[in-house]
Tab-separated table of C-alpha atoms in Angstrom:
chain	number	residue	atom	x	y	z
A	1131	UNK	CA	0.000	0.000	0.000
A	1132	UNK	CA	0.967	3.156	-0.838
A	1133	UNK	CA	1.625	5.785	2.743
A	1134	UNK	CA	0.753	9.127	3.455
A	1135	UNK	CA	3.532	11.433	3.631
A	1136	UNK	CA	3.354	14.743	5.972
A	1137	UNK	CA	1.569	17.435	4.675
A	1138	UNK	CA	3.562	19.845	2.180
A	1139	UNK	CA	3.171	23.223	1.544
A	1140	UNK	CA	1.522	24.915	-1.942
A	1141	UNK	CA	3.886	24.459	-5.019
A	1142	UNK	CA	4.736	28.019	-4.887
A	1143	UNK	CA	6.157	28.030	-1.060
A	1144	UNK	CA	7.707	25.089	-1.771
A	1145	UNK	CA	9.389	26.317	-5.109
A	1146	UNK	CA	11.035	28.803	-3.009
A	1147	UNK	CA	12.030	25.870	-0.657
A	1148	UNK	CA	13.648	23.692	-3.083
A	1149	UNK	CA	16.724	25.551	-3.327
A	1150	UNK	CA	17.351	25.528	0.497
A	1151	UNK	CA	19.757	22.535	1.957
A	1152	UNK	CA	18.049	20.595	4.397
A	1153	UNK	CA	21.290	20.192	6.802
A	1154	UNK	CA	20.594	16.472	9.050
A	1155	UNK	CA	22.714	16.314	12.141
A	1156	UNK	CA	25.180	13.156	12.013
A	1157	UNK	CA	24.643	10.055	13.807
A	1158	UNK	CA	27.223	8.222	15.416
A	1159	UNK	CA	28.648	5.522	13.396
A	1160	UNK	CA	28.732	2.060	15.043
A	1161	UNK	CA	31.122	-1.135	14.108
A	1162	UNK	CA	30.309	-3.624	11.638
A	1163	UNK	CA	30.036	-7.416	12.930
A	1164	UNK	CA	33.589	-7.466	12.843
A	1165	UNK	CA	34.562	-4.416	14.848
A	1166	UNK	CA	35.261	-2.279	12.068
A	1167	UNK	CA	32.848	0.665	11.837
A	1168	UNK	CA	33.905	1.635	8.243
A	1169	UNK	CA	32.506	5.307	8.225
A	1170	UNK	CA	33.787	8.564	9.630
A	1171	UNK	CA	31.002	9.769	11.439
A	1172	UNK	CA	30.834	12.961	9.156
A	1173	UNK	CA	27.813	13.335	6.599
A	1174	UNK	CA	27.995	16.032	4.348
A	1175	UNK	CA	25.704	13.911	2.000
A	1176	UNK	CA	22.444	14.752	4.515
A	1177	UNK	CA	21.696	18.056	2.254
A	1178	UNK	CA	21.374	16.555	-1.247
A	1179	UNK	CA	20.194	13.233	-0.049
A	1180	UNK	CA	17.089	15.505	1.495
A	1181	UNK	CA	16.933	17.658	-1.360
A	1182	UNK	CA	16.418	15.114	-4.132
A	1183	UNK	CA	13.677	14.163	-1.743
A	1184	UNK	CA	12.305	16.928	-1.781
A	1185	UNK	CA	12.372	17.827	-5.489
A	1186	UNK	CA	11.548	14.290	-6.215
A	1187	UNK	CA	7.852	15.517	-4.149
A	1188	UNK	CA	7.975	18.692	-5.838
A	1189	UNK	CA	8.427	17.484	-9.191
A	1190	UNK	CA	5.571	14.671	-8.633
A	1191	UNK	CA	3.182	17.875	-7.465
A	1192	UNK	CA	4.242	19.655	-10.475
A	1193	UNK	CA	3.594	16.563	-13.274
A	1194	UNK	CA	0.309	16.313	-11.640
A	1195	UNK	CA	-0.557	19.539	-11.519
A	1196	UNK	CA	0.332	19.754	-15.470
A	1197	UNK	CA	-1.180	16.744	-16.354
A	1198	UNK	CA	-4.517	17.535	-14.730
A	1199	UNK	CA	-4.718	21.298	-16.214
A	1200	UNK	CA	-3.615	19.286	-19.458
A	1201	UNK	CA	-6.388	17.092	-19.458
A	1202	UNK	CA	-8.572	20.058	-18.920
A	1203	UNK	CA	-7.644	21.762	-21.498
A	1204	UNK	CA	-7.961	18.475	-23.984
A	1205	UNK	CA	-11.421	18.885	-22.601
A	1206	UNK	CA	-12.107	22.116	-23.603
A	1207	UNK	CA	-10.304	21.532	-27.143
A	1208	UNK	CA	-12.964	18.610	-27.006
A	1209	UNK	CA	-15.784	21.342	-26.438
A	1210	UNK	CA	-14.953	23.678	-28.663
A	1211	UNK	CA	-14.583	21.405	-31.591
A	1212	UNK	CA	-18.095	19.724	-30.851
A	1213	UNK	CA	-19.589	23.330	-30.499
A	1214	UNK	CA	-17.792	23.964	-33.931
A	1215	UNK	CA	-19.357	20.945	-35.553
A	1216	UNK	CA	-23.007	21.677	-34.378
A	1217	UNK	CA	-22.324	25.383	-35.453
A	1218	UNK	CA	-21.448	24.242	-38.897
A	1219	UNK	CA	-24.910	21.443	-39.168
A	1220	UNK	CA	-26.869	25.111	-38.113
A	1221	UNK	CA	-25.265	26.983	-40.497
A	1222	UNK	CA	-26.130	23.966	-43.185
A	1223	UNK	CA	-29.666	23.920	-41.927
A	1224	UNK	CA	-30.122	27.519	-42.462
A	1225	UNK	CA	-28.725	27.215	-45.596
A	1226	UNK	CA	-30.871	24.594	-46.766
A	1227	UNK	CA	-34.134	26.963	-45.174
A	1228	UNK	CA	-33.187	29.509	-47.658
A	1229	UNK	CA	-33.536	27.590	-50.170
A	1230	UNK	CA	-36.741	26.230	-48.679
A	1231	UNK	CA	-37.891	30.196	-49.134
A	1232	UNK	CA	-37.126	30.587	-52.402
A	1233	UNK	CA	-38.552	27.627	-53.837
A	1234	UNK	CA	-41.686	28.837	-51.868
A	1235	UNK	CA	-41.741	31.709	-53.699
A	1236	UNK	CA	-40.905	30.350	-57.276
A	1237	UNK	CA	-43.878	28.414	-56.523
A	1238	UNK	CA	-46.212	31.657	-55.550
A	1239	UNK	CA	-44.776	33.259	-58.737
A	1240	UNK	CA	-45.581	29.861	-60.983
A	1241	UNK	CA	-48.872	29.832	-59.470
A	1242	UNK	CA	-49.924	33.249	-59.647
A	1243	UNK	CA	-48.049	34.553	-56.290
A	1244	UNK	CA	-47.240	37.262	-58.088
A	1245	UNK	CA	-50.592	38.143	-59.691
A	1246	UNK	CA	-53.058	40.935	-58.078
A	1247	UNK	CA	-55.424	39.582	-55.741
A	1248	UNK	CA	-58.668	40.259	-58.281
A	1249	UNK	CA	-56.619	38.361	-61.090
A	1250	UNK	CA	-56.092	35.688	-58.620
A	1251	UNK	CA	-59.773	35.362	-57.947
A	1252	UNK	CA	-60.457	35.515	-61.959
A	1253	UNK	CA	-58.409	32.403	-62.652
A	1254	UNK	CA	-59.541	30.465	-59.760
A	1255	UNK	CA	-61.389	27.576	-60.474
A	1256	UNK	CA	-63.555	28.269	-57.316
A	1257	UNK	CA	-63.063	30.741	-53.937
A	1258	UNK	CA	-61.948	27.623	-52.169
A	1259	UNK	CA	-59.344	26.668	-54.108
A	1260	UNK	CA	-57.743	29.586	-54.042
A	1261	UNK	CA	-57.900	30.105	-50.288
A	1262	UNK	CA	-56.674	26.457	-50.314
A	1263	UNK	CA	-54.093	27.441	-52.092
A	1264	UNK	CA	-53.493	30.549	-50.310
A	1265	UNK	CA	-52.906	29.099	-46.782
A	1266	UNK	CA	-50.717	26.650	-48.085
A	1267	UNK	CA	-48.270	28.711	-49.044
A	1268	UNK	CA	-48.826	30.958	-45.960
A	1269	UNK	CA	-48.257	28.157	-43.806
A	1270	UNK	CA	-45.339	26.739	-45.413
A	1271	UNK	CA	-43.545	30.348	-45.863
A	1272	UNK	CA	-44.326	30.894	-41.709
A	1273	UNK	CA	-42.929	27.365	-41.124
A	1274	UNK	CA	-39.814	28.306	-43.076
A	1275	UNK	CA	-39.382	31.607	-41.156
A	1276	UNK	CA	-39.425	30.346	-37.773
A	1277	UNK	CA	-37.133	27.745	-38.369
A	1278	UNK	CA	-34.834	30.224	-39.809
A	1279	UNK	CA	-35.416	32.556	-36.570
A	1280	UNK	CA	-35.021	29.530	-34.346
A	1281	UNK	CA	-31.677	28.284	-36.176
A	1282	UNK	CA	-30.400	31.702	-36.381
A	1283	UNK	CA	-30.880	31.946	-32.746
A	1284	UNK	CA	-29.211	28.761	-32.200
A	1285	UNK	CA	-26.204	30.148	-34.448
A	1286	UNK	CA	-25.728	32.876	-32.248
A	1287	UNK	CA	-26.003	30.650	-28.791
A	1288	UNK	CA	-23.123	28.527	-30.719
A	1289	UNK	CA	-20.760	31.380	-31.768
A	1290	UNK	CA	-20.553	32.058	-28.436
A	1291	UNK	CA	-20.600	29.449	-26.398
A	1292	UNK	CA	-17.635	28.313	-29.057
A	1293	UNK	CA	-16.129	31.464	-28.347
A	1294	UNK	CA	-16.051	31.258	-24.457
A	1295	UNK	CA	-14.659	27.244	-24.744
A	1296	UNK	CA	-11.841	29.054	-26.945
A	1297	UNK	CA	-11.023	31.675	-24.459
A	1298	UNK	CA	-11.010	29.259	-21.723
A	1299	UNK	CA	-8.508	26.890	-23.636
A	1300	UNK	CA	-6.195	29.454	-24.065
A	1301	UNK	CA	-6.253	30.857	-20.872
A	1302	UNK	CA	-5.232	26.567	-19.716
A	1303	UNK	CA	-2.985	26.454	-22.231
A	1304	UNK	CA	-1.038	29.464	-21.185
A	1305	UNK	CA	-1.365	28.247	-17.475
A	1306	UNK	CA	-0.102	24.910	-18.621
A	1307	UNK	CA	3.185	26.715	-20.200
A	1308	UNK	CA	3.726	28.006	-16.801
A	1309	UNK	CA	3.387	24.878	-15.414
A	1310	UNK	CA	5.616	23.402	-17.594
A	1311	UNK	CA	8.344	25.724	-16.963
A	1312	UNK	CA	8.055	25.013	-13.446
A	1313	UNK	CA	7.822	21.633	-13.882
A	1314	UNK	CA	10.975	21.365	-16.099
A	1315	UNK	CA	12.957	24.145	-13.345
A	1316	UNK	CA	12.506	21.340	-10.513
A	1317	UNK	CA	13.696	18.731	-12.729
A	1318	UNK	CA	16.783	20.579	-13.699
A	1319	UNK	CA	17.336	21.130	-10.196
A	1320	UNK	CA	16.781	17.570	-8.964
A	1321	UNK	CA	19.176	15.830	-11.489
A	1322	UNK	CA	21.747	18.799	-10.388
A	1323	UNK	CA	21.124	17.552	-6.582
A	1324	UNK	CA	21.351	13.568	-8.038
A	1325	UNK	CA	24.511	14.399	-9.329
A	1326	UNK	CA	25.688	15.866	-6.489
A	1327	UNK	CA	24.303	13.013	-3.953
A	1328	UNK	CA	25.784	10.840	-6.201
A	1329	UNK	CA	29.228	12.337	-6.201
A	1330	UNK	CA	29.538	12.249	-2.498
A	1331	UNK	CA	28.368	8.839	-2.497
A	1332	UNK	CA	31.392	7.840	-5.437
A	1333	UNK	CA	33.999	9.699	-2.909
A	1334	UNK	CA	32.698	7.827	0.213
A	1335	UNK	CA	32.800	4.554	-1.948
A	1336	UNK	CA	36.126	5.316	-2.667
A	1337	UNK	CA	37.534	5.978	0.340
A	1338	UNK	CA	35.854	2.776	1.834
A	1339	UNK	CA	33.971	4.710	4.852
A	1340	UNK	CA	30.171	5.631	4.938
A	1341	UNK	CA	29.699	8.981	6.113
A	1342	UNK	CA	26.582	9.059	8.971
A	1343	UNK	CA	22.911	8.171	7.913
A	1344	UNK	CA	20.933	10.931	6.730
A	1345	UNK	CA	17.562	10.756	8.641
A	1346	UNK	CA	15.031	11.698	6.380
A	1347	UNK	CA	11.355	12.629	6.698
A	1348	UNK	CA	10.204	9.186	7.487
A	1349	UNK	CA	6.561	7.942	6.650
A	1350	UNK	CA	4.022	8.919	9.069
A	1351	UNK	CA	1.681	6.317	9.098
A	1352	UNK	CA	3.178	2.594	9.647
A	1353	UNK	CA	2.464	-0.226	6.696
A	1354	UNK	CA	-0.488	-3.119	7.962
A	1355	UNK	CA	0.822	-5.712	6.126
A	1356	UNK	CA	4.325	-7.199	7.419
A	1357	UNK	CA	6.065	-7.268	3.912
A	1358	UNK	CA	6.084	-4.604	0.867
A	1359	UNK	CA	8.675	-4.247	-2.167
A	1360	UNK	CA	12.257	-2.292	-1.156
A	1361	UNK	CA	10.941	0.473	-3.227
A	1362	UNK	CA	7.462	1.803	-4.155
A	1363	UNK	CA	7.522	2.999	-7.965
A	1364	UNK	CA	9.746	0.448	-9.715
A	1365	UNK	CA	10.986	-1.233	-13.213
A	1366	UNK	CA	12.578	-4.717	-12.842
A	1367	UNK	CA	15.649	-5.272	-14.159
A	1368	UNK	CA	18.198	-8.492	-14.061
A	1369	UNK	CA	16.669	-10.647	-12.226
A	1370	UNK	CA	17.513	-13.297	-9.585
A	1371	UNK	CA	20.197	-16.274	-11.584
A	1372	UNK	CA	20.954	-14.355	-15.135
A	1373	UNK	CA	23.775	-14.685	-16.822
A	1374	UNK	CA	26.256	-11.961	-18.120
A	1375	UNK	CA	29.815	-10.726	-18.061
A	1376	UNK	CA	29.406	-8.159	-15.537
A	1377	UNK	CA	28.836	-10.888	-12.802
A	1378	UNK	CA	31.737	-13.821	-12.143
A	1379	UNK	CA	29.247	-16.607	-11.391
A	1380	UNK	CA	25.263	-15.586	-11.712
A	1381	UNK	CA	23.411	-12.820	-11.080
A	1382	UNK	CA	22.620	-13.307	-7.059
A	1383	UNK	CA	19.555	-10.524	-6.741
A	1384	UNK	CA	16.786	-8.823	-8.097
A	1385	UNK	CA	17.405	-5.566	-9.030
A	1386	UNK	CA	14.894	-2.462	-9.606
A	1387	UNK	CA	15.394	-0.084	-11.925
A	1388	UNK	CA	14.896	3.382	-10.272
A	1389	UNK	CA	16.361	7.062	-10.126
A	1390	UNK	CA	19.021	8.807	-8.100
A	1391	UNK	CA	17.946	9.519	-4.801
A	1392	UNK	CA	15.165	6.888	-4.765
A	1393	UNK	CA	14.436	5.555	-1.217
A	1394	UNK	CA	14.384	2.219	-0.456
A	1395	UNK	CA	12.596	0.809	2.616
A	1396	UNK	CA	13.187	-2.161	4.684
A	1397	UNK	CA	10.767	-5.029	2.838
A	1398	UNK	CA	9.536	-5.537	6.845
A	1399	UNK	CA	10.675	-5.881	10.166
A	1400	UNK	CA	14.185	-6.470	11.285
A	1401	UNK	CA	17.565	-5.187	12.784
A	1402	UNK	CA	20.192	-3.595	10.619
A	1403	UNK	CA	23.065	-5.844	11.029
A	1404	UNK	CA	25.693	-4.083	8.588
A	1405	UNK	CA	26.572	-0.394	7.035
A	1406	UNK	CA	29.226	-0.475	4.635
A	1407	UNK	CA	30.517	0.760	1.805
A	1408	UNK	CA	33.263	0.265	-0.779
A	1409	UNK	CA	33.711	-3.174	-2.806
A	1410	UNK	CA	31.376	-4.323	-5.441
A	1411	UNK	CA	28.176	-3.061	-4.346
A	1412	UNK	CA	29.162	0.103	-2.990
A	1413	UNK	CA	27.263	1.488	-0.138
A	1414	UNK	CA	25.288	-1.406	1.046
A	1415	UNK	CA	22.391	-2.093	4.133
A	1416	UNK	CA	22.358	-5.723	5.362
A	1417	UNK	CA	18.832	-6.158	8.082
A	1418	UNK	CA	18.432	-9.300	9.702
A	1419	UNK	CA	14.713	-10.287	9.866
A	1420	UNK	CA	13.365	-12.933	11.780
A	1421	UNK	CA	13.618	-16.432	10.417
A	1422	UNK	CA	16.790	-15.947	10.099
A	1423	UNK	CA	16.483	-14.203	6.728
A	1424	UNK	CA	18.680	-11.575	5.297
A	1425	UNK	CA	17.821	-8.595	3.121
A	1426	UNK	CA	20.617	-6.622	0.969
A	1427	UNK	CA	20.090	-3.346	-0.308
A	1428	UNK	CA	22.978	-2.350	-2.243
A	1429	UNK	CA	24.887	0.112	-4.983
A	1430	UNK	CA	22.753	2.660	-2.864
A	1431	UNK	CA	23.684	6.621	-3.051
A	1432	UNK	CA	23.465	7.090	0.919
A	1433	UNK	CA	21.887	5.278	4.167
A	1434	UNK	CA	19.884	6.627	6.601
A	1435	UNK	CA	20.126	4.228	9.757
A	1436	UNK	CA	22.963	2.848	11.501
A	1437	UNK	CA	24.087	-0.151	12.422
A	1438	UNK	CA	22.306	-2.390	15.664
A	1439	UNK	CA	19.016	0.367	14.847
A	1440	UNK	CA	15.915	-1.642	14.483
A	1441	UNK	CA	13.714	-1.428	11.634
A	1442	UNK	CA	9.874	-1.271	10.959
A	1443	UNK	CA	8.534	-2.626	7.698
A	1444	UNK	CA	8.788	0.281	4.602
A	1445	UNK	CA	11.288	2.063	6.857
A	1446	UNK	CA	13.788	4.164	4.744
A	1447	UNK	CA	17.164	2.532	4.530
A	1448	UNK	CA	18.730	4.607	2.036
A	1449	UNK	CA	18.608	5.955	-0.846
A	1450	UNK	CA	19.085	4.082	-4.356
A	1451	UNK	CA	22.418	5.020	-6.540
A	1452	UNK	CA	25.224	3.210	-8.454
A	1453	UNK	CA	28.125	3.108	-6.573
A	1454	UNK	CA	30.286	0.117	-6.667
A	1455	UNK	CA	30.230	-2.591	-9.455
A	1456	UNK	CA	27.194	-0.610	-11.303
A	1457	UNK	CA	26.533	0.113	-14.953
A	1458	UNK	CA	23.511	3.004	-14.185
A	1459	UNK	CA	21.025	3.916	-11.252
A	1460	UNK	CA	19.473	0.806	-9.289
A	1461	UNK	CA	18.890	-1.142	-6.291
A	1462	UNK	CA	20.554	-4.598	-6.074
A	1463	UNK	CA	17.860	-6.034	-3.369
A	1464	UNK	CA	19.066	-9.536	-1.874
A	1465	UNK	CA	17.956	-12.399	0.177
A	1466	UNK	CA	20.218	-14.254	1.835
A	1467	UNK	CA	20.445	-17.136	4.616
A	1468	UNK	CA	23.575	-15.274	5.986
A	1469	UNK	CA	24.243	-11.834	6.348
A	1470	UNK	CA	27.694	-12.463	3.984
A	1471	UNK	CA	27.161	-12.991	0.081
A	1472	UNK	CA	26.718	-16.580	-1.197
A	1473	UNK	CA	23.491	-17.787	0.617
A	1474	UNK	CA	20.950	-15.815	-1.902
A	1475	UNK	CA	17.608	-17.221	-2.918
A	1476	UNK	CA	15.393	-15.707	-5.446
A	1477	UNK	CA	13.931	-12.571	-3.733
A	1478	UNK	CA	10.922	-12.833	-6.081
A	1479	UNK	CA	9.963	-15.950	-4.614
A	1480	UNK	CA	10.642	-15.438	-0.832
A	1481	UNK	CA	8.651	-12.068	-1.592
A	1482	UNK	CA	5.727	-14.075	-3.415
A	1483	UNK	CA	5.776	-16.649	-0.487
A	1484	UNK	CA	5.273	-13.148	1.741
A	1485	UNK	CA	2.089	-11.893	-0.288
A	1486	UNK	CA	4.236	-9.555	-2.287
A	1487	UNK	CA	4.275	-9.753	-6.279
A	1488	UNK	CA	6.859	-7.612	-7.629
């Protein structure tokens, strides 16, 4: 299930935000299994880990925001053209009344419309045939009028409402340029803040030493089921046993395609057993859950717990990247018997078995 995040402020307060380094304090490092802690206790990633965050939020707000004053406007295009279309069949109809009037009165003139009233009554075969004759004509020519009155009417109801769908359109489309610009201003921004979590995450890879977690705005309301994917929007990628050269035996994971700066969550409840970084998968979060299962999230960008914390089910971890042996952006998501590499079993399986179908 999807959670509620806190409350954020209207796109233009929070436009003004995004630019504005959200400094988290460090936390203090604590030793992997072995005694070696591996970090430096220092995190200067905290600020761009928050930020892409952040604009990742803002730039969600902003897409919808466009897409929904998009759709609108499709609407309106929608309107217009209909309103066009009926104006057109009115203008037709009149057209085809007109010549309803003038056959009307080629008839009268054929028949004598023309003649004086006297000479009328002189060629009549009888009083009643001419009145007969008479009315008819009457009758037809008011029939003719008042549809032309009542189309004519209708063409002017047309005309305008057509008008007023136009004028709206183009005041949503001009909106929607806005929008767009915005939209495209937080992107730019975000993949400057991905390339600058992602930078500090390449030097602390490096160097071998995680800097401290970056606590984030967690979730505020907890999960009800007791196991959910390591990451909430998602395209699968190599999968759990596939072949290829950039692995020496098989592939031992599933991995998810996402962006910079993604989070990843804990797929349920545990204890975070090791924070590392350097080697092939970079900066890495081991949890121990119970069963004696444990879960890898790797190649990530930066953590944000520390070692011995325990974990609640679609807790933040970290935050996805491609440090270590990585060709682009992703999270290498394990299970494993043993916290240490070489125990794996397919994570889509131990998932399934869970209720969870990635």
């Amino acid at each position: 299930m999807r959670s509620r995040r806190r409350r954020r402020p209207p796109l233009v307060t929070a436009l003004s935000c995004a630019l504005a380094v959200l400094a988290a304090g460090p936390t203090a490092a604590t030793g992997d299994a072995d005694g070696s802690d591996g970090r430096d206790g220092a995190d200067s990633s905290g600020g761009a880990g928050a930020e892409v965050v952040r604009l990742y939020e803002e730039a969600s707000l902003a897409t919808r925001r466009y897409e929904a004053g998009r759709r609108e406007a499709d609407e309106q295009r929608g309107r217009a053209e209909r309103l066009e279309r009926l104006l057109d069949r009115e203008r037709r109809d009149i057209a085809v009344l007109h010549g309803d009037l003038g056959r009307i009165a080629r008839a009268q003139y054929r028949t004598g419309g023309g003649l004086p009233h006297t000479a009328q009554l002189l060629l009549a075969d009888s009083p009643e045939e001419l009145m007969r004759g008479q009315r008819a004509v009457w009758r037809a020519d008011l029939a003719v009028g008042n549809a032309v009155t009542k189309s004519r009417r209708a063409e002017r109801r047309l005309a305008a409402d057509e008008s007023k769908a136009a004028s709206v359109r183009q005041v949503l489309e001009r909106r929607n340029d806005e929008l767009a610009g915005i939209k495209r201003g937080i992107e730019r921004k975000l993949a400057e803040a991905q390339g600058t979590l992602q930078g500090q995450a390449d030097a602390s890879a490096a160097a071998g030493a995680c800097r401290g977690s970056v606590r984030l705005d967690q979730p505020d309301e907890a999960f009800t089921q007791p196991w959910i994917p390591p990451v909430e929007t998602y395209g699968l990628s190599a999968g759990f046993g596939s072949g290829g050269e950039r692995w020496a035996s098989r592939h031992t994971g599933q991995d998810f395609a996402v962006d910079i700066g993604t989070p990843v969550r804990s797929v349920g409840r545990g204890r975070v057993v090791k924070v590392s970084c350097g080697g092939p998968f970079g900066m890495e979060v081991v949890v121990r859950h119970a069963g004696g299962y444990y879960t890898q999230y790797a190649h990530l960008a930066a953590v944000t717990v520390d070692q011995g914390e325990r974990v609640s089910t679609g807790q933040w971890v970290g935050q996805s990247g491609t440090t270590g042996n990585s060709t682009g952006p992703h999270l290498h998501f394990e299970v494993r018997l043993t916290p240490q590499p070489g125990s794996g079993v397919d994570p889509r399986e131990w998932l399934a078995e869970r209720g969870v179908r990635l």
